[in-house]
Structures are given as C-alpha cells and as structure tokens.
PDB file of C-alpha atoms in Angstrom:
ATOM      1  CA  MET A 591     -28.989 -50.692 -57.804  1.00 83.00           C
ATOM      2  CA  LYS A 592     -30.949 -53.162 -59.883  1.00 90.00           C
ATOM      3  CA  SER A 593     -34.585 -52.004 -60.391  1.00 93.00           C
ATOM      4  CA  ILE A 594     -37.398 -54.473 -60.068  1.00 94.00           C
ATOM      5  CA  LEU A 595     -41.325 -54.464 -61.302  1.00 95.00           C
ATOM      6  CA  TYR A 596     -43.967 -55.226 -58.720  1.00 94.00           C
ATOM      7  CA  LYS A 597     -47.300 -56.580 -60.663  1.00 92.00           C
ATOM      8  CA  ASN A 598     -49.940 -58.827 -59.869  1.00 90.00           C
ATOM      9  CA  GLY A 599     -48.239 -59.457 -56.383  1.00 89.00           C
ATOM     10  CA  ILE A 600     -44.973 -60.670 -57.800  1.00 93.00           C
ATOM     11  CA  PHE A 601     -41.381 -58.981 -57.771  1.00 95.00           C
ATOM     12  CA  LEU A 602     -40.343 -59.545 -61.519  1.00 94.00           C
ATOM     13  CA  ASP A 603     -36.673 -58.960 -62.455  1.00 92.00           C
ATOM     14  CA  LYS A 604     -37.197 -59.252 -66.088  1.00 88.00           C
ATOM     15  CA  ASP A 605     -38.731 -62.407 -66.571  1.00 83.00           C
ATOM     16  CA  LYS A 606     -37.690 -64.027 -63.516  1.00 92.00           C
ATOM     17  CA  ILE A 607     -39.657 -63.937 -60.275  1.00 94.00           C
ATOM     18  CA  ILE A 608     -38.082 -63.443 -56.813  1.00 95.00           C
ATOM     19  CA  TYR A 609     -39.476 -65.205 -54.292  1.00 95.00           C
ATOM     20  CA  PHE A 610     -41.784 -62.402 -52.351  1.00 96.00           C
ATOM     21  CA  TYR A 611     -40.185 -62.244 -49.037  1.00 96.00           C
ATOM     22  CA  GLU A 612     -36.855 -62.306 -50.075  1.00 96.00           C
ATOM     23  CA  GLY A 613     -37.991 -59.241 -52.528  1.00 96.00           C
ATOM     24  CA  LEU A 614     -38.719 -57.606 -49.293  1.00 97.00           C
ATOM     25  CA  TYR A 615     -35.479 -58.632 -47.726  1.00 97.00           C
ATOM     26  CA  LEU A 616     -33.516 -57.275 -50.707  1.00 96.00           C
ATOM     27  CA  LEU A 617     -35.974 -54.349 -50.596  1.00 97.00           C
ATOM     28  CA  GLU A 618     -35.248 -53.209 -47.175  1.00 97.00           C
ATOM     29  CA  ASN A 619     -31.562 -53.852 -47.177  1.00 96.00           C
ATOM     30  CA  LYS A 620     -31.439 -51.368 -50.355  1.00 95.00           C
ATOM     31  CA  LYS A 621     -30.194 -54.063 -52.779  1.00 95.00           C
ATOM     32  CA  ILE A 622     -33.027 -53.293 -55.073  1.00 96.00           C
ATOM     33  CA  GLU A 623     -35.644 -50.903 -55.903  1.00 96.00           C
ATOM     34  CA  VAL A 624     -39.180 -51.736 -56.696  1.00 96.00           C
ATOM     35  CA  TYR A 625     -41.517 -49.741 -59.144  1.00 96.00           C
ATOM     36  CA  ASN A 626     -45.227 -50.380 -59.876  1.00 95.00           C
ATOM     37  CA  ASP A 627     -46.153 -50.786 -63.218  1.00 93.00           C
ATOM     38  CA  GLN A 628     -47.354 -47.137 -63.390  1.00 94.00           C
ATOM     39  CA  GLY A 629     -43.595 -46.288 -62.470  1.00 94.00           C
ATOM     40  CA  LYS A 630     -44.372 -45.602 -59.049  1.00 96.00           C
ATOM     41  CA  LYS A 631     -41.411 -46.325 -56.674  1.00 96.00           C
ATOM     42  CA  LEU A 632     -42.429 -48.739 -53.875  1.00 96.00           C
ATOM     43  CA  ASP A 633     -41.086 -49.029 -50.365  1.00 95.00           C
ATOM     44  CA  ILE A 634     -40.974 -51.376 -47.901  1.00 96.00           C
ATOM     45  CA  ASN A 635     -43.830 -50.159 -45.635  1.00 96.00           C
ATOM     46  CA  TYR A 636     -46.397 -50.232 -48.768  1.00 96.00           C
ATOM     47  CA  PHE A 637     -46.026 -53.938 -48.220  1.00 96.00           C
ATOM     48  CA  LEU A 638     -45.988 -54.579 -44.439  1.00 96.00           C
ATOM     49  CA  LYS A 639     -49.034 -52.759 -44.054  1.00 95.00           C
ATOM     50  CA  ASP A 640     -50.542 -55.834 -44.556  1.00 95.00           C
ATOM     51  CA  GLU A 641     -50.310 -57.390 -41.287  1.00 95.00           C
ATOM     52  CA  LYS A 642     -50.319 -61.151 -42.312  1.00 95.00           C
ATOM     53  CA  ILE A 643     -47.358 -60.021 -44.891  1.00 96.00           C
ATOM     54  CA  GLY A 644     -45.826 -58.331 -41.731  1.00 96.00           C
ATOM     55  CA  LEU A 645     -46.119 -60.952 -39.719  1.00 97.00           C
ATOM     56  CA  TYR A 646     -44.518 -63.665 -42.275  1.00 97.00           C
ATOM     57  CA  TYR A 647     -41.525 -60.968 -43.192  1.00 97.00           C
ATOM     58  CA  HIS A 648     -40.636 -60.435 -39.699  1.00 97.00           C
ATOM     59  CA  PHE A 649     -39.849 -64.354 -39.180  1.00 98.00           C
ATOM     60  CA  TYR A 650     -38.484 -64.252 -42.769  1.00 98.00           C
ATOM     61  CA  LYS A 651     -36.061 -61.745 -41.721  1.00 97.00           C
ATOM     62  CA  LEU A 652     -35.150 -63.181 -38.541  1.00 97.00           C
ATOM     63  CA  PHE A 653     -34.095 -66.418 -40.178  1.00 97.00           C
ATOM     64  CA  ARG A 654     -32.208 -64.974 -42.838  1.00 96.00           C
ATOM     65  CA  ASP A 655     -30.253 -62.433 -40.561  1.00 96.00           C
ATOM     66  CA  LYS A 656     -29.466 -65.952 -38.796  1.00 96.00           C
ATOM     67  CA  ASN A 657     -27.979 -67.204 -41.900  1.00 95.00           C
ATOM     68  CA  TYR A 658     -31.026 -69.888 -42.298  1.00 96.00           C
ATOM     69  CA  ILE A 659     -31.569 -70.128 -45.726  1.00 95.00           C
ATOM     70  CA  VAL A 660     -35.591 -69.718 -46.437  1.00 96.00           C
ATOM     71  CA  SER A 661     -37.642 -70.374 -49.087  1.00 94.00           C
ATOM     72  CA  THR A 662     -41.429 -71.055 -49.593  1.00 94.00           C
ATOM     73  CA  GLY A 663     -42.824 -74.120 -47.894  1.00 93.00           C
ATOM     74  CA  LEU A 664     -45.942 -74.090 -49.881  1.00 94.00           C
ATOM     75  CA  LYS A 665     -45.727 -77.848 -51.429  1.00 92.00           C
ATOM     76  CA  PHE A 666     -45.229 -78.886 -48.072  1.00 93.00           C
ATOM     77  CA  GLY A 667     -48.767 -76.979 -46.437  1.00 92.00           C
ATOM     78  CA  GLY A 668     -46.616 -74.265 -44.945  1.00 95.00           C
ATOM     79  CA  VAL A 669     -45.571 -70.854 -44.796  1.00 96.00           C
ATOM     80  CA  PHE A 670     -41.539 -71.426 -45.358  1.00 96.00           C
ATOM     81  CA  ARG A 671     -39.137 -74.422 -45.784  1.00 95.00           C
ATOM     82  CA  ILE A 672     -35.951 -73.427 -43.422  1.00 96.00           C
ATOM     83  CA  TYR A 673     -32.614 -74.957 -44.288  1.00 95.00           C
ATOM     84  CA  GLU A 674     -29.668 -74.876 -42.144  1.00 91.00           C
ATOM     85  CA  ASN A 675     -27.684 -76.204 -44.978  1.00 86.00           C
ATOM     86  CA  ILE A 676     -28.846 -75.943 -48.644  1.00 81.00           C
ATOM     87  CA  ASN A 677     -27.069 -79.225 -49.194  1.00 79.00           C
ATOM     88  CA  GLU A 678     -29.352 -81.252 -46.662  1.00 83.00           C
ATOM     89  CA  HIS A 679     -32.831 -81.427 -46.394  1.00 84.00           C
ATOM     90  CA  SER A 680     -34.689 -78.389 -45.130  1.00 87.00           C
ATOM     91  CA  LYS A 681     -35.145 -78.541 -41.244  1.00 91.00           C
ATOM     92  CA  TRP A 682     -38.280 -76.787 -40.848  1.00 95.00           C
ATOM     93  CA  ILE A 683     -41.575 -76.130 -42.452  1.00 96.00           C
ATOM     94  CA  GLY A 684     -42.160 -72.708 -40.659  1.00 97.00           C
ATOM     95  CA  ILE A 685     -45.579 -71.469 -39.792  1.00 97.00           C
ATOM     96  CA  PRO A 686     -45.823 -68.024 -38.140  1.00 97.00           C
ATOM     97  CA  ILE A 687     -48.684 -67.230 -35.943  1.00 95.00           C
ATOM     98  CA  LYS A 688     -50.110 -64.679 -34.101  1.00 90.00           C
ATOM     99  CA  ASP A 689     -50.046 -64.490 -30.300  1.00 83.00           C
ATOM    100  CA  LYS A 690     -53.243 -66.120 -28.891  1.00 85.00           C
ATOM    101  CA  GLU A 691     -53.782 -67.679 -32.246  1.00 89.00           C
ATOM    102  CA  LYS A 692     -55.713 -71.147 -31.892  1.00 93.00           C
ATOM    103  CA  ILE A 693     -54.600 -74.228 -34.386  1.00 95.00           C
ATOM    104  CA  ASP A 694     -57.178 -76.136 -36.047  1.00 95.00           C
ATOM    105  CA  THR A 695     -56.292 -79.875 -34.911  1.00 96.00           C
ATOM    106  CA  TYR A 696     -57.054 -81.355 -38.373  1.00 95.00           C
ATOM    107  CA  ASP A 697     -54.696 -78.731 -40.094  1.00 95.00           C
ATOM    108  CA  PHE A 698     -52.058 -79.384 -37.177  1.00 95.00           C
ATOM    109  CA  LEU A 699     -52.236 -83.101 -38.035  1.00 95.00           C
ATOM    110  CA  SER A 700     -52.125 -82.838 -41.723  1.00 95.00           C
ATOM    111  CA  LYS A 701     -48.823 -80.281 -41.849  1.00 95.00           C
ATOM    112  CA  ASN A 702     -47.040 -82.634 -39.126  1.00 95.00           C
ATOM    113  CA  ARG A 703     -47.981 -85.645 -41.270  1.00 94.00           C
ATOM    114  CA  VAL A 704     -46.734 -83.885 -44.370  1.00 94.00           C
ATOM    115  CA  ALA A 705     -43.429 -83.009 -42.723  1.00 93.00           C
ATOM    116  CA  HIS A 706     -42.764 -86.328 -40.893  1.00 92.00           C
ATOM    117  CA  SER A 707     -43.203 -88.038 -44.257  1.00 93.00           C
ATOM    118  CA  THR A 708     -40.318 -85.569 -45.759  1.00 92.00           C
ATOM    119  CA  ARG A 709     -38.022 -85.923 -42.690  1.00 92.00           C
ATOM    120  CA  LYS A 710     -39.029 -82.344 -41.541  1.00 94.00           C
ATOM    121  CA  ASN A 711     -40.611 -80.900 -38.727  1.00 95.00           C
ATOM    122  CA  ILE A 712     -43.449 -78.366 -37.925  1.00 97.00           C
ATOM    123  CA  LEU A 713     -42.379 -75.128 -36.897  1.00 97.00           C
ATOM    124  CA  TYR A 714     -44.889 -72.626 -35.548  1.00 97.00           C
ATOM    125  CA  CYS A 715     -43.290 -69.298 -35.126  1.00 97.00           C
ATOM    126  CA  ILE A 716     -45.431 -67.549 -32.587  1.00 96.00           C
ATOM    127  CA  LYS A 717     -44.623 -63.296 -32.353  1.00 93.00           C
ATOM    128  CA  LYS A 718     -44.632 -62.060 -29.022  1.00 89.00           C
ATOM    129  CA  ASP A 719     -42.676 -59.593 -27.110  1.00 87.00           C
ATOM    130  CA  LYS A 720     -40.155 -62.359 -27.082  1.00 90.00           C
ATOM    131  CA  ASP A 721     -40.610 -64.506 -30.289  1.00 95.00           C
ATOM    132  CA  ILE A 722     -41.457 -68.073 -29.228  1.00 96.00           C
ATOM    133  CA  PHE A 723     -40.438 -71.083 -31.558  1.00 97.00           C
ATOM    134  CA  LEU A 724     -42.189 -74.604 -31.200  1.00 97.00           C
ATOM    135  CA  GLU A 725     -40.686 -77.422 -32.939  1.00 97.00           C
ATOM    136  CA  VAL A 726     -43.681 -80.238 -33.574  1.00 97.00           C
ATOM    137  CA  LYS A 727     -42.572 -83.742 -33.922  1.00 95.00           C
ATOM    138  CA  TRP A 728     -44.493 -86.879 -33.943  1.00 95.00           C
ATOM    139  CA  ARG A 729     -43.898 -89.104 -31.271  1.00 95.00           C
ATOM    140  CA  LYS A 730     -44.333 -92.848 -31.138  1.00 95.00           C
ATOM    141  CA  LEU A 731     -45.468 -94.005 -27.895  1.00 95.00           C
TER     142      LEU A 731
ATOM    143  CA  MET B1080     -54.127-111.582   0.819  1.00 57.00           C
ATOM    144  CA  GLU B1081     -57.253-110.141   1.569  1.00 67.00           C
ATOM    145  CA  LYS B1082     -59.015-108.080  -1.161  1.00 77.00           C
ATOM    146  CA  ALA B1083     -57.675-104.331  -1.777  1.00 89.00           C
ATOM    147  CA  ILE B1084     -61.033-101.830  -0.858  1.00 92.00           C
ATOM    148  CA  ILE B1085     -60.335 -98.306  -2.232  1.00 94.00           C
ATOM    149  CA  LYS B1086     -61.935 -95.942   0.294  1.00 92.00           C
ATOM    150  CA  LEU B1087     -62.970 -92.289   0.409  1.00 90.00           C
ATOM    151  CA  LYS B1088     -61.179 -90.308   2.752  1.00 89.00           C
ATOM    152  CA  ASP B1089     -61.688 -86.604   3.155  1.00 88.00           C
ATOM    153  CA  ASN B1090     -63.257 -86.403  -0.666  1.00 88.00           C
ATOM    154  CA  LYS B1091     -59.749 -88.234  -1.927  1.00 92.00           C
ATOM    155  CA  PHE B1092     -59.792 -92.037  -2.965  1.00 95.00           C
ATOM    156  CA  VAL B1093     -57.238 -93.955  -0.893  1.00 95.00           C
ATOM    157  CA  LEU B1094     -55.739 -97.274  -0.038  1.00 95.00           C
ATOM    158  CA  GLU B1095     -53.827 -99.152   2.277  1.00 94.00           C
ATOM    159  CA  LYS B1096     -50.175 -98.543   1.241  1.00 93.00           C
ATOM    160  CA  ASN B1097     -49.382-102.179   1.147  1.00 94.00           C
ATOM    161  CA  TYR B1098     -51.359-102.688  -1.821  1.00 94.00           C
ATOM    162  CA  TYR B1099     -48.754-100.287  -3.878  1.00 93.00           C
ATOM    163  CA  ASP B1100     -47.566-103.357  -5.860  1.00 92.00           C
ATOM    164  CA  LYS B1101     -50.618-105.120  -5.964  1.00 91.00           C
ATOM    165  CA  ILE B1102     -52.418-101.874  -8.084  1.00 92.00           C
ATOM    166  CA  GLY B1103     -49.339-101.600 -10.594  1.00 91.00           C
ATOM    167  CA  ARG B1104     -47.482 -98.989  -8.411  1.00 93.00           C
ATOM    168  CA  ILE B1105     -50.382 -96.445  -9.457  1.00 94.00           C
ATOM    169  CA  GLY B1106     -51.145 -93.111  -7.399  1.00 93.00           C
ATOM    170  CA  TYR B1107     -49.207 -91.431  -4.893  1.00 92.00           C
ATOM    171  CA  LEU B1108     -47.919 -92.614  -1.601  1.00 94.00           C
ATOM    172  CA  GLY B1109     -48.201 -90.522   1.622  1.00 92.00           C
ATOM    173  CA  GLY B1110     -47.966 -91.661   5.248  1.00 92.00           C
ATOM    174  CA  ASP B1111     -50.271 -95.022   5.136  1.00 93.00           C
ATOM    175  CA  TYR B1112     -52.063 -94.530   1.934  1.00 95.00           C
ATOM    176  CA  ILE B1113     -51.618 -94.673  -1.630  1.00 96.00           C
ATOM    177  CA  TYR B1114     -53.527 -91.532  -2.917  1.00 95.00           C
ATOM    178  CA  LEU B1115     -55.432 -92.215  -6.020  1.00 96.00           C
ATOM    179  CA  GLU B1116     -57.096 -89.735  -8.904  1.00 95.00           C
ATOM    180  CA  PRO B1117     -60.592 -90.878 -10.123  1.00 95.00           C
ATOM    181  CA  GLU B1118     -59.185 -91.722 -13.472  1.00 96.00           C
ATOM    182  CA  GLU B1119     -56.610 -94.014 -11.971  1.00 96.00           C
ATOM    183  CA  VAL B1120     -59.686 -95.591  -9.763  1.00 96.00           C
ATOM    184  CA  LEU B1121     -61.411 -96.190 -12.878  1.00 96.00           C
ATOM    185  CA  TYR B1122     -58.287 -98.141 -14.210  1.00 96.00           C
ATOM    186  CA  ILE B1123     -57.850-100.182 -11.322  1.00 96.00           C
ATOM    187  CA  LEU B1124     -61.361-101.320 -11.132  1.00 95.00           C
ATOM    188  CA  LYS B1125     -61.474-101.834 -14.630  1.00 95.00           C
ATOM    189  CA  LYS B1126     -58.553-104.376 -14.245  1.00 94.00           C
ATOM    190  CA  GLY B1127     -60.321-105.895 -11.274  1.00 92.00           C
ATOM    191  CA  TRP B1128     -56.974-105.144  -8.899  1.00 93.00           C
ATOM    192  CA  ALA B1129     -59.367-103.620  -6.273  1.00 92.00           C
ATOM    193  CA  LYS B1130     -63.036-102.799  -5.094  1.00 92.00           C
ATOM    194  CA  LEU B1131     -64.654 -99.536  -4.170  1.00 91.00           C
ATOM    195  CA  ASP B1132     -66.515 -99.124  -1.246  1.00 84.00           C
ATOM    196  CA  ASN B1133     -70.305 -99.245  -2.327  1.00 83.00           C
ATOM    197  CA  ILE B1134     -69.595 -99.594  -6.260  1.00 88.00           C
ATOM    198  CA  ARG B1135     -70.117-102.955  -7.904  1.00 87.00           C
ATOM    199  CA  ASN B1136     -67.994-102.488 -10.871  1.00 88.00           C
ATOM    200  CA  PHE B1137     -66.201 -99.734 -13.240  1.00 92.00           C
ATOM    201  CA  VAL B1138     -69.433 -99.197 -14.762  1.00 93.00           C
ATOM    202  CA  ASP B1139     -71.285 -97.983 -11.515  1.00 93.00           C
ATOM    203  CA  PHE B1140     -68.236 -96.178 -10.744  1.00 93.00           C
ATOM    204  CA  ILE B1141     -68.628 -93.949 -14.084  1.00 95.00           C
ATOM    205  CA  GLU B1142     -72.210 -93.847 -13.269  1.00 93.00           C
ATOM    206  CA  LYS B1143     -71.623 -92.142  -9.996  1.00 94.00           C
ATOM    207  CA  TYR B1144     -68.509 -90.279 -10.702  1.00 93.00           C
ATOM    208  CA  ASN B1145     -68.414 -89.263 -14.137  1.00 92.00           C
ATOM    209  CA  ASN B1146     -68.583 -85.687 -12.967  1.00 95.00           C
ATOM    210  CA  ILE B1147     -65.146 -85.729 -11.854  1.00 94.00           C
ATOM    211  CA  ILE B1148     -63.352 -88.281 -14.112  1.00 95.00           C
ATOM    212  CA  ASP B1149     -61.881 -86.442 -16.722  1.00 95.00           C
ATOM    213  CA  PHE B1150     -62.078 -88.979 -19.623  1.00 94.00           C
ATOM    214  CA  LYS B1151     -59.318 -87.066 -21.790  1.00 93.00           C
ATOM    215  CA  LYS B1152     -56.787 -88.191 -19.207  1.00 94.00           C
ATOM    216  CA  TYR B1153     -58.384 -91.468 -18.318  1.00 96.00           C
ATOM    217  CA  TYR B1154     -57.850 -92.541 -22.323  1.00 96.00           C
ATOM    218  CA  VAL B1155     -54.384 -91.656 -22.334  1.00 97.00           C
ATOM    219  CA  PHE B1156     -53.546 -92.656 -18.901  1.00 97.00           C
ATOM    220  CA  GLU B1157     -54.731 -96.083 -19.931  1.00 97.00           C
ATOM    221  CA  ASP B1158     -53.343 -96.081 -23.402  1.00 97.00           C
ATOM    222  CA  LEU B1159     -49.865 -95.564 -21.865  1.00 97.00           C
ATOM    223  CA  ARG B1160     -50.216 -97.547 -18.763  1.00 97.00           C
ATOM    224  CA  ASP B1161     -51.215-100.663 -21.095  1.00 96.00           C
ATOM    225  CA  LYS B1162     -48.441-100.195 -23.336  1.00 96.00           C
ATOM    226  CA  GLY B1163     -46.227-100.555 -20.369  1.00 95.00           C
ATOM    227  CA  TYR B1164     -45.324 -96.740 -19.918  1.00 96.00           C
ATOM    228  CA  ASN B1165     -44.722 -95.408 -16.338  1.00 95.00           C
ATOM    229  CA  VAL B1166     -47.712 -92.641 -16.320  1.00 95.00           C
ATOM    230  CA  LYS B1167     -49.151 -90.770 -13.077  1.00 93.00           C
ATOM    231  CA  ILE B1168     -51.647 -87.938 -13.080  1.00 93.00           C
ATOM    232  CA  LYS B1169     -50.567 -84.120 -12.420  1.00 88.00           C
ATOM    233  CA  ASP B1170     -53.154 -81.495 -11.971  1.00 86.00           C
ATOM    234  CA  LYS B1171     -54.957 -81.369 -16.101  1.00 87.00           C
ATOM    235  CA  PHE B1172     -51.814 -83.798 -17.229  1.00 92.00           C
ATOM    236  CA  ILE B1173     -50.592 -87.360 -17.567  1.00 95.00           C
ATOM    237  CA  LEU B1174     -46.731 -87.636 -16.319  1.00 95.00           C
ATOM    238  CA  LEU B1175     -44.823 -89.805 -18.278  1.00 96.00           C
ATOM    239  CA  ASN B1176     -41.773 -91.090 -16.657  1.00 94.00           C
ATOM    240  CA  ASN B1177     -42.181 -88.864 -13.846  1.00 91.00           C
ATOM    241  CA  LYS B1178     -40.871 -85.823 -16.217  1.00 91.00           C
ATOM    242  CA  GLU B1179     -42.468 -85.520 -19.307  1.00 96.00           C
ATOM    243  CA  PHE B1180     -46.127 -83.718 -19.460  1.00 97.00           C
ATOM    244  CA  ILE B1181     -48.885 -85.174 -21.505  1.00 97.00           C
ATOM    245  CA  TYR B1182     -51.474 -82.708 -22.612  1.00 95.00           C
ATOM    246  CA  THR B1183     -54.806 -83.913 -23.933  1.00 95.00           C
ATOM    247  CA  ILE B1184     -57.308 -82.575 -26.143  1.00 95.00           C
ATOM    248  CA  TYR B1185     -60.126 -84.042 -28.142  1.00 95.00           C
ATOM    249  CA  GLU B1186     -59.964 -83.970 -32.439  1.00 95.00           C
ATOM    250  CA  TYR B1187     -62.510 -81.429 -32.433  1.00 94.00           C
ATOM    251  CA  GLU B1188     -60.813 -79.096 -29.962  1.00 95.00           C
ATOM    252  CA  PHE B1189     -58.398 -76.172 -30.845  1.00 96.00           C
ATOM    253  CA  ILE B1190     -54.873 -76.109 -30.192  1.00 94.00           C
ATOM    254  CA  GLU B1191     -54.351 -73.062 -28.050  1.00 92.00           C
ATOM    255  CA  ILE B1192     -50.957 -71.686 -28.535  1.00 91.00           C
ATOM    256  CA  ASP B1193     -51.273 -69.660 -25.260  1.00 90.00           C
ATOM    257  CA  ASP B1194     -52.004 -72.666 -23.280  1.00 91.00           C
ATOM    258  CA  ILE B1195     -49.245 -74.522 -24.512  1.00 93.00           C
ATOM    259  CA  ILE B1196     -46.855 -71.393 -23.732  1.00 93.00           C
ATOM    260  CA  SER B1197     -48.430 -70.625 -19.892  1.00 93.00           C
ATOM    261  CA  ILE B1198     -47.991 -74.584 -19.610  1.00 94.00           C
ATOM    262  CA  PHE B1199     -44.232 -73.919 -20.357  1.00 95.00           C
ATOM    263  CA  ASP B1200     -44.300 -71.103 -17.771  1.00 94.00           C
ATOM    264  CA  LYS B1201     -45.860 -72.473 -15.209  1.00 94.00           C
ATOM    265  CA  TYR B1202     -44.176 -75.604 -14.701  1.00 94.00           C
ATOM    266  CA  ASN B1203     -40.785 -74.246 -15.979  1.00 95.00           C
ATOM    267  CA  ILE B1204     -40.399 -76.960 -18.779  1.00 96.00           C
ATOM    268  CA  THR B1205     -39.292 -76.574 -22.249  1.00 96.00           C
ATOM    269  CA  SER B1206     -41.147 -79.504 -23.712  1.00 97.00           C
ATOM    270  CA  ILE B1207     -44.561 -81.261 -23.574  1.00 97.00           C
ATOM    271  CA  ILE B1208     -46.109 -84.267 -25.215  1.00 98.00           C
ATOM    272  CA  LEU B1209     -49.776 -83.335 -27.019  1.00 97.00           C
ATOM    273  CA  ALA B1210     -51.799 -86.454 -27.143  1.00 97.00           C
ATOM    274  CA  ILE B1211     -54.881 -85.695 -29.731  1.00 97.00           C
ATOM    275  CA  LEU B1212     -57.468 -88.002 -29.260  1.00 96.00           C
ATOM    276  CA  ASP B1213     -60.241 -88.849 -31.950  1.00 94.00           C
ATOM    277  CA  ILE B1214     -63.635 -90.136 -31.462  1.00 91.00           C
ATOM    278  CA  GLU B1215     -62.937 -93.778 -31.927  1.00 92.00           C
ATOM    279  CA  ARG B1216     -60.184 -93.378 -29.044  1.00 91.00           C
ATOM    280  CA  ASN B1217     -57.199 -93.533 -31.315  1.00 95.00           C
ATOM    281  CA  ILE B1218     -54.415 -91.315 -29.773  1.00 97.00           C
ATOM    282  CA  ILE B1219     -51.892 -89.344 -31.814  1.00 97.00           C
ATOM    283  CA  TYR B1220     -48.696 -88.008 -29.759  1.00 97.00           C
ATOM    284  CA  TYR B1221     -46.822 -85.144 -30.625  1.00 97.00           C
ATOM    285  CA  GLU B1222     -43.626 -83.448 -28.916  1.00 97.00           C
ATOM    286  CA  ILE B1223     -43.553 -79.772 -28.801  1.00 97.00           C
ATOM    287  CA  ASP B1224     -40.185 -78.360 -27.650  1.00 97.00           C
ATOM    288  CA  ASN B1225     -40.064 -74.640 -27.181  1.00 97.00           C
ATOM    289  CA  ILE B1226     -36.879 -74.089 -28.797  1.00 97.00           C
ATOM    290  CA  ASN B1227     -33.892 -71.155 -29.369  1.00 95.00           C
ATOM    291  CA  ILE B1228     -33.379 -69.814 -32.716  1.00 92.00           C
TER     292      ILE B1228
END
C-alpha cells in the first residue's frame, strides 16, 4: 500500500498533490496509508472530525460510489465539479450544504451566473436523512 | 358593454363572470363570479379594464389595501402577464401555465432550503421557479429541480 504524507493541509505523493477528498476516499478504501510529518499514521476519522470536511466528503464519496468523476470546483465558485463523462464538460458545480442552511441571494446569483456561462448547472447537495439534490438552471421568462 | 365593477363580497374581490374575457381571463371562475386576489385586482385596475367601488384608480387601491397586497407576487404577476404568460395566483405563489409554482424573494432575503423542500412536499412537486426581485424591479428566474442522483 502506498504511503502518503499529509502536511500543511495537503496529501503529498512525493511531489504530487492528491486532491484532498480523493485522498480521503483512497484512505477509507485502504488504497493508501497516510502519515503526518512526525511519522504518525492518520486514519479517516482524524479528518472527518471537522464538520465541514465531513459534509463535503459525504457527498464526494456518494458521487464517486455512483461512478461520477469529481474534482475541485473552486475556479467555478463551487466545491466540486461533477462529470458524468470526463470527455464532456462537467455537468454540475456541486455545493454541499447543511440541512436548514440559508443561501445568500447574492452568492446564489453569482454562482449561477458563472455556472451558466460555462454551460454547467449548480447542484445544491443537502444532507438530510435522505440526501436531497437541487439542480438550479437559469430560466428565461 | 357596461363598465366592469369589481365588488367586495364576503371579503373577496369578485366580478360578474361575463367580464372574464374583458379582464384577460384573470382570476378563478366560481358560480356567477370571477374571484380575484388583491394582486390581480391591482393589475386589472392599472390596466383600466375594470373599476372598483369607491376607488378612483390603482393608486387609491394601493393606499387602501396595501395591508393585503403582496407586492412580491404582484411584480412577478405583472412581469409575466405583460410578457404574455398564463399566470394565476395560488396561495403564496404565482402559478405559471397552471402547473409551475413560482416562489418569489427580494434580493436582500435569504433562500431558505427548508422552505423550498417543504413546498415540494406540500404540493407533491419536484420543481419550482425561484424569482429574485431586485430594488429596480428586475426579476431573474431560476428553475430548481429536486433530482435523483
């Protein structure tokens, strides 16, 4: 099993950075082992203690398990960009949110403006007893 | 044809049903009357399609009934009617083409996810249109679909 260094908030495979949530996914699926710079082995629960990381990872894992391709959505103003097929534009910009969370209207508009201009849709992923997915599309009326 | 006069009957705005075409088929037909929401009355008065007892014009109507007019709904109703869409008022929503629910918020309000989810549950629908209204009365529309992944 490959050993990966976790330092300064990133997973390092020699000089290559592994996408954070992919690192967690590989760790949980026992494809890698992760150590900090003190040589201490870290397990998945070490990372999932953080509520936001736990929320984001919940959805990263869900999409990966359903064979979607998931990567960072940062440059599109979201958390994930989600592909059905890597040879096409990503379908969604994924934004995980907590149950009962309120969305700022200006944030909603700016994210949707970017998504629309890059031929994607925003997908709000809401963690509830049964996860809910709200896809947003600009509508010309 | 004589002037259409909207009346208050049991706290509801009503108009005789033979004026239905004259007022652009706005409102719900029930018995001998067309039942109108305050926002629909405002639109009709503004267009000059009917009068209201003891009210000179739509400005008077706003002054007298501003406590029951939902202006968020009104601006969306007006925007879509003027663009030629079939819109009606249902509860706190605008109903587009008798099937799509439009939920309106002002630009400075928050989008409450729980509210949207409860609308899906209450009306057994999987899609709504969110209308965001800014201070200049520009309206931006988004469709929100509850999808399965």
